[in-house]
Amino acid sequence: MAGMLYLVPTPIGNLGDVSQRARETLEQADFIAAEDTRVSLKLLNHLGIKKSLVSYYEHNKAFKGDKIVQRILDGETCALVSDAGSPAISDPGEDLVKQCAAAGIPVCAIPGPCAAITALSISGQSTGRFCFEGFLSTAKKSRREHLESLKGEQRTMIFYEAPHKLANTLEDLRDVFGPDRGISLCRELTKLHEEVIRTTLDGALALYAETPPKGEFVLIVAGAPEEVQESASPEDAATRVAQLMAQGLSRKDAVKQTAQELGLPKNTVYEAALKAEEDQ
Ligand code: SAM
């Protein structure tokens, strides 16, 4: 009879967050598959658990996945852990779950720490409807394309981000969603220096221009306001820019003010204004 795959969440900072059930599952599993065996060994030592560990990470998952699936089909139970948080959420566990599901192996998720949900719940942003966007690409072009595809997104958006990429990401978020869009920067959750900064995209950029970001971040970005979706089109933007220019504002200032009034990115307003001028 086939065994079972257990997804066991581990702390995202505070070691006290290992649940009783997570601990028991680790104790009872035949073996543990870990993203980084050195990281997981520290946790197991802390919990006083001695267990056979195999590595399962991004660059060996194709090959290791088959072996793990075979062991489970032969009757063993496997507990999957990632470096931190819930396995399969923005880490390689996703593929092992797919493989097990395809092989008819039962998969059981133990609920527990997850950076995305922890951040969302304390963000102060709307939590009724949200979407998880994981990590943005490190390549500027794909990052911008990803964000452009979210331009009209009205649900609260959750992003994971590394500190050294934060400044570039904030700039792109500001350019696409506008300077006044709300953001909650949730940093070092459950750790000693846990912090939630609730500000705007411009505010966040100003803040980190002075103090370089440190630690792990989840970004919770407010969705697009409903009225902007319904009312502001590029044509509206072009008309408003023309009005403001007729009142004596420079094109640059008219674009800036229109973008703020209509909640549109400056680029969009600028392009709409240029197109309207060319079409005349
Ligand atoms: N599977 C994990 C989970 O359930 O949260 C996420 C793994 S993902 C590879 C790692 C990312 O999660 C980090 O880059 C950061 O964005 C976020 N993260 C993890 N721990 C965090 C913490 N203590 N505070 C803030 N963000 C954290």
Short mmCIF file of C-alpha atoms and ligand atoms in Angstrom, two decimals:
data_model
loop_
_atom_site.label_atom_id
_atom_site.label_comp_id
_atom_site.label_asym_id
_atom_site.label_seq_id
_atom_site.Cartn_x
_atom_site.Cartn_y
_atom_site.Cartn_z
CA MET A 1 0.00 0.00 0.00
CA ALA A 2 1.21 3.52 -0.86
CA GLY A 3 2.36 5.74 1.97
CA MET A 4 1.63 9.41 2.22
CA LEU A 5 3.15 12.85 1.66
CA TYR A 6 2.82 15.31 4.54
CA LEU A 7 3.49 19.02 4.00
CA VAL A 8 4.90 20.30 7.26
CA PRO A 9 5.15 24.08 7.78
CA THR A 10 8.12 25.38 9.74
CA PRO A 11 8.67 28.74 11.50
CA ILE A 12 9.30 31.86 9.42
CA GLY A 13 11.37 33.25 12.28
CA ASN A 14 10.00 32.33 15.67
CA LEU A 15 10.86 28.77 16.69
CA GLY A 16 7.86 28.72 19.00
CA ASP A 17 5.61 28.50 15.94
CA VAL A 18 6.07 24.75 15.39
CA SER A 19 2.68 23.20 16.14
CA GLN A 20 2.20 20.01 18.12
CA ARG A 21 0.89 18.30 15.00
CA ALA A 22 3.85 19.47 12.87
CA ARG A 23 6.24 18.09 15.48
CA GLU A 24 4.42 14.74 15.69
CA THR A 25 4.33 14.41 11.92
CA LEU A 26 8.08 14.99 11.70
CA GLU A 27 8.64 12.41 14.45
CA GLN A 28 6.43 9.80 12.83
CA ALA A 29 7.43 10.17 9.16
CA ASP A 30 9.77 7.53 7.71
CA PHE A 31 11.89 10.24 6.16
CA ILE A 32 11.99 14.00 5.70
CA ALA A 33 12.54 15.76 2.36
CA ALA A 34 14.06 19.19 2.95
CA GLU A 35 14.84 22.17 0.75
CA ASP A 36 18.15 22.70 2.55
CA THR A 37 19.12 19.82 4.81
CA ARG A 38 21.47 22.05 6.88
CA VAL A 39 18.66 24.50 7.67
CA SER A 40 16.24 21.69 8.55
CA LEU A 41 18.81 19.85 10.62
CA LYS A 42 19.08 22.89 12.91
CA LEU A 43 15.31 22.86 13.41
CA LEU A 44 15.24 19.09 14.01
CA ASN A 45 18.06 19.39 16.55
CA HIS A 46 16.11 22.15 18.28
CA LEU A 47 13.06 19.86 18.41
CA GLY A 48 15.16 16.88 19.50
CA ILE A 49 14.11 14.82 16.46
CA LYS A 50 16.53 12.44 14.73
CA LYS A 51 15.33 11.41 11.28
CA SER A 52 16.70 10.49 7.90
CA LEU A 53 16.85 13.59 5.65
CA VAL A 54 16.95 13.79 1.85
CA SER A 55 17.42 17.00 -0.09
CA TYR A 56 14.74 18.23 -2.47
CA TYR A 57 15.38 21.66 -3.97
CA GLU A 58 15.00 23.68 -7.15
CA HIS A 59 17.97 22.17 -9.00
CA ASN A 60 17.56 18.50 -8.10
CA LYS A 61 13.77 18.29 -7.89
CA ALA A 62 13.24 16.62 -11.28
CA PHE A 63 15.53 13.73 -10.37
CA LYS A 64 14.83 13.57 -6.62
CA GLY A 65 11.07 13.86 -7.09
CA ASP A 66 10.93 10.47 -8.86
CA LYS A 67 12.90 8.80 -6.06
CA ILE A 68 10.73 10.28 -3.33
CA VAL A 69 7.54 9.28 -5.16
CA GLN A 70 8.85 5.72 -5.56
CA ARG A 71 9.65 5.45 -1.85
CA ILE A 72 6.14 6.64 -0.98
CA LEU A 73 4.60 4.19 -3.48
CA ASP A 74 6.61 1.47 -1.73
CA GLY A 75 4.79 2.34 1.50
CA GLU A 76 6.90 4.99 3.28
CA THR A 77 5.57 8.29 4.62
CA CYS A 78 7.47 11.44 3.72
CA ALA A 79 7.32 14.78 5.53
CA LEU A 80 8.24 17.66 3.24
CA VAL A 81 9.69 20.82 4.78
CA SER A 82 11.01 24.00 3.17
CA ASP A 83 13.53 26.45 4.63
CA ALA A 84 10.70 28.42 6.24
CA GLY A 85 6.93 28.58 6.08
CA SER A 86 4.49 26.39 4.20
CA PRO A 87 6.01 23.97 1.67
CA ALA A 88 4.77 24.40 -1.91
CA ILE A 89 4.11 28.14 -1.54
CA SER A 90 6.81 29.82 -3.67
CA ASP A 91 9.20 26.94 -3.08
CA PRO A 92 9.90 23.63 -4.85
CA GLY A 93 7.34 21.55 -2.94
CA GLU A 94 4.76 22.57 -5.54
CA ASP A 95 6.17 20.06 -8.03
CA LEU A 96 6.37 17.19 -5.54
CA VAL A 97 2.70 17.68 -4.68
CA LYS A 98 1.83 17.59 -8.40
CA GLN A 99 3.87 14.41 -8.86
CA CYS A 100 2.28 12.71 -5.86
CA ALA A 101 -1.22 13.75 -6.93
CA ALA A 102 -0.56 12.34 -10.41
CA ALA A 103 0.67 9.06 -8.89
CA GLY A 104 -2.46 8.74 -6.72
CA ILE A 105 -0.53 9.33 -3.49
CA PRO A 106 -2.55 11.01 -0.71
CA VAL A 107 -1.16 14.41 0.31
CA CYS A 108 -1.90 15.92 3.71
CA ALA A 109 -1.07 19.56 4.52
CA ILE A 110 -0.52 20.47 8.17
CA PRO A 111 -1.62 24.13 8.56
CA GLY A 112 0.94 26.56 9.96
CA PRO A 113 3.23 29.53 9.31
CA CYS A 114 3.05 31.19 5.91
CA ALA A 115 4.65 34.59 5.31
CA ALA A 116 2.00 35.67 2.78
CA ILE A 117 -0.97 35.11 5.08
CA THR A 118 0.80 36.42 8.18
CA ALA A 119 1.61 39.64 6.29
CA LEU A 120 -1.85 40.02 4.76
CA SER A 121 -3.56 39.67 8.10
CA ILE A 122 -1.58 42.50 9.73
CA SER A 123 -1.29 44.69 6.62
CA GLY A 124 -4.29 46.89 7.31
CA GLN A 125 -5.25 46.47 3.62
CA SER A 126 -8.52 44.85 2.50
CA THR A 127 -8.38 41.11 3.08
CA GLY A 128 -11.76 40.09 1.65
CA ARG A 129 -10.34 39.44 -1.80
CA PHE A 130 -6.64 39.05 -2.53
CA CYS A 131 -4.26 37.47 -5.00
CA PHE A 132 -0.84 35.99 -4.37
CA GLU A 133 1.76 36.98 -6.98
CA GLY A 134 4.85 35.36 -5.42
CA PHE A 135 8.24 36.68 -6.55
CA LEU A 136 8.49 39.08 -9.47
CA SER A 137 11.08 38.27 -12.11
CA THR A 138 14.57 39.69 -11.68
CA ALA A 139 14.51 40.63 -15.39
CA LYS A 140 13.17 44.18 -15.74
CA LYS A 141 11.13 43.45 -18.87
CA SER A 142 9.23 40.46 -17.46
CA ARG A 143 8.80 42.22 -14.12
CA ARG A 144 7.17 45.17 -15.86
CA GLU A 145 4.99 42.87 -18.00
CA HIS A 146 3.84 41.03 -14.90
CA LEU A 147 2.93 44.31 -13.19
CA GLU A 148 1.25 45.74 -16.29
CA SER A 149 -0.98 42.65 -16.33
CA LEU A 150 -2.08 43.63 -12.79
CA LYS A 151 -2.87 47.25 -13.62
CA GLY A 152 -6.64 46.86 -13.26
CA GLU A 153 -6.43 44.33 -10.42
CA GLN A 154 -8.86 45.39 -7.70
CA ARG A 155 -7.95 42.68 -5.22
CA THR A 156 -5.20 43.24 -2.65
CA MET A 157 -1.92 41.90 -4.09
CA ILE A 158 0.74 39.94 -2.20
CA PHE A 159 4.37 39.86 -3.38
CA TYR A 160 7.46 38.21 -1.93
CA GLU A 161 10.65 40.22 -2.31
CA ALA A 162 14.33 40.08 -1.38
CA PRO A 163 15.78 43.24 0.24
CA HIS A 164 18.40 43.86 -2.46
CA LYS A 165 15.69 43.97 -5.15
CA LEU A 166 13.20 46.02 -3.16
CA ALA A 167 14.14 49.48 -4.48
CA ASN A 168 13.76 48.44 -8.15
CA THR A 169 10.49 46.67 -7.43
CA LEU A 170 9.07 49.70 -5.59
CA GLU A 171 9.99 51.92 -8.53
CA ASP A 172 8.21 49.60 -10.96
CA LEU A 173 5.19 49.32 -8.68
CA ARG A 174 5.00 53.12 -8.44
CA ASP A 175 5.33 53.58 -12.22
CA VAL A 176 2.57 51.06 -12.94
CA PHE A 177 0.13 51.63 -10.05
CA GLY A 178 0.79 55.35 -9.38
CA PRO A 179 2.53 57.13 -6.48
CA ASP A 180 -0.46 57.22 -4.14
CA ARG A 181 -1.33 53.52 -4.13
CA GLY A 182 -1.24 52.08 -0.62
CA ILE A 183 1.36 49.50 0.35
CA SER A 184 2.18 47.68 3.59
CA LEU A 185 5.78 46.55 3.84
CA CYS A 186 5.85 43.62 6.26
CA ARG A 187 9.38 42.92 7.40
CA GLU A 188 11.02 40.24 9.56
CA LEU A 189 7.68 38.75 10.56
CA THR A 190 7.61 36.84 13.86
CA LYS A 191 11.24 37.91 14.51
CA LEU A 192 12.74 40.36 16.99
CA HIS A 193 12.68 43.26 14.52
CA GLU A 194 9.23 42.60 13.08
CA GLU A 195 7.89 45.77 11.46
CA VAL A 196 4.91 46.79 9.33
CA ILE A 197 5.16 50.05 7.43
CA ARG A 198 1.81 51.21 6.04
CA THR A 199 2.43 53.93 3.46
CA THR A 200 2.11 54.78 -0.26
CA LEU A 201 4.43 53.66 -3.05
CA ASP A 202 6.04 57.12 -3.13
CA GLY A 203 6.34 57.05 0.66
CA ALA A 204 8.06 53.66 0.55
CA LEU A 205 10.53 54.83 -2.08
CA ALA A 206 11.36 57.93 -0.07
CA LEU A 207 11.85 55.86 3.07
CA TYR A 208 14.27 53.37 1.52
CA ALA A 209 16.17 56.08 -0.37
CA GLU A 210 17.42 57.11 3.08
CA THR A 211 17.74 53.72 4.82
CA PRO A 212 18.62 50.67 2.70
CA PRO A 213 16.14 47.84 3.36
CA LYS A 214 17.24 44.89 5.48
CA GLY A 215 15.62 41.53 6.25
CA GLU A 216 12.85 39.56 4.60
CA PHE A 217 9.85 41.34 3.13
CA VAL A 218 6.31 40.66 2.05
CA LEU A 219 4.68 43.51 0.12
CA ILE A 220 0.94 43.94 0.41
CA VAL A 221 -0.27 46.32 -2.28
CA ALA A 222 -3.79 47.79 -2.29
CA GLY A 223 -5.93 46.92 -5.30
CA ALA A 224 -7.03 49.50 -7.87
CA PRO A 225 -9.90 51.67 -6.66
CA GLU A 226 -13.18 50.71 -8.29
CA GLU A 227 -14.18 54.18 -9.50
CA VAL A 228 -10.86 54.65 -11.31
CA GLN A 229 -11.45 51.43 -13.21
CA GLU A 230 -14.84 52.59 -14.34
CA SER A 231 -14.13 56.21 -15.12
CA ALA A 232 -10.55 56.87 -16.17
CA SER A 233 -9.59 55.94 -19.72
CA PRO A 234 -6.57 57.14 -21.75
CA GLU A 235 -8.97 59.48 -23.61
CA ASP A 236 -10.11 61.01 -20.29
CA ALA A 237 -6.47 61.45 -19.36
CA ALA A 238 -5.63 63.16 -22.66
CA THR A 239 -8.61 65.53 -22.29
CA ARG A 240 -7.61 66.47 -18.75
CA VAL A 241 -3.97 67.08 -19.78
CA ALA A 242 -5.15 69.36 -22.60
CA GLN A 243 -7.38 71.28 -20.15
CA LEU A 244 -4.55 71.78 -17.70
CA MET A 245 -2.13 72.85 -20.43
CA ALA A 246 -4.72 75.35 -21.67
CA GLN A 247 -4.71 76.73 -18.12
CA GLY A 248 -0.99 77.32 -18.42
CA LEU A 249 0.58 74.19 -16.92
CA SER A 250 3.60 72.65 -18.67
CA ARG A 251 2.97 69.23 -20.24
CA LYS A 252 5.09 67.61 -17.53
CA ASP A 253 3.07 69.19 -14.71
CA ALA A 254 -0.24 68.53 -16.46
CA VAL A 255 0.67 64.85 -16.87
CA LYS A 256 1.71 64.60 -13.22
CA GLN A 257 -1.48 66.23 -11.94
CA THR A 258 -3.71 64.15 -14.24
CA ALA A 259 -2.01 60.93 -13.17
CA GLN A 260 -2.66 61.83 -9.54
CA GLU A 261 -6.26 62.89 -10.11
CA LEU A 262 -7.21 59.81 -12.15
CA GLY A 263 -5.00 57.30 -10.36
CA LEU A 264 -3.26 56.35 -13.60
CA PRO A 265 0.49 55.75 -14.12
CA LYS A 266 2.32 58.82 -15.44
CA ASN A 267 3.56 56.86 -18.49
CA THR A 268 0.01 55.99 -19.51
CA VAL A 269 -1.12 59.61 -19.21
CA TYR A 270 1.92 60.89 -21.07
CA GLU A 271 1.45 58.45 -23.94
CA ALA A 272 -2.29 59.24 -24.16
CA ALA A 273 -1.57 62.99 -24.26
CA LEU A 274 1.07 62.60 -26.99
CA LYS A 275 -1.21 60.39 -29.06
CA ALA A 276 -4.08 62.88 -28.77
CA GLU A 277 -1.76 65.71 -29.87
CA GLU A 278 -0.52 63.67 -32.86
CA ASP A 279 -4.08 62.74 -33.87
CA GLN A 280 -5.16 66.40 -33.98
N1 SAM B 1 6.96 28.90 1.67
C1 SAM B 1 7.25 30.14 2.37
C2 SAM B 1 5.98 30.63 3.09
O1 SAM B 1 5.06 29.87 3.26
O2 SAM B 1 5.95 31.77 3.50
C3 SAM B 1 7.83 31.19 1.47
C4 SAM B 1 9.13 30.80 0.81
S1 SAM B 1 9.79 32.01 -0.19
C5 SAM B 1 11.14 31.09 -0.89
C6 SAM B 1 10.66 33.09 0.90
C7 SAM B 1 10.03 34.51 0.95
O3 SAM B 1 9.01 34.55 1.94
C8 SAM B 1 11.00 35.59 1.36
O4 SAM B 1 11.77 36.07 0.27
C9 SAM B 1 10.09 36.67 1.91
O5 SAM B 1 9.50 37.41 0.86
C10 SAM B 1 9.01 35.81 2.58
N2 SAM B 1 9.33 35.60 3.99
C11 SAM B 1 9.76 34.46 4.59
N3 SAM B 1 9.92 34.66 5.90
C12 SAM B 1 9.59 35.94 6.16
C13 SAM B 1 9.55 36.75 7.34
N4 SAM B 1 9.90 36.26 8.52
N5 SAM B 1 9.16 38.03 7.21
C14 SAM B 1 8.80 38.54 6.03
N6 SAM B 1 8.82 37.83 4.89
C15 SAM B 1 9.21 36.56 4.95
#
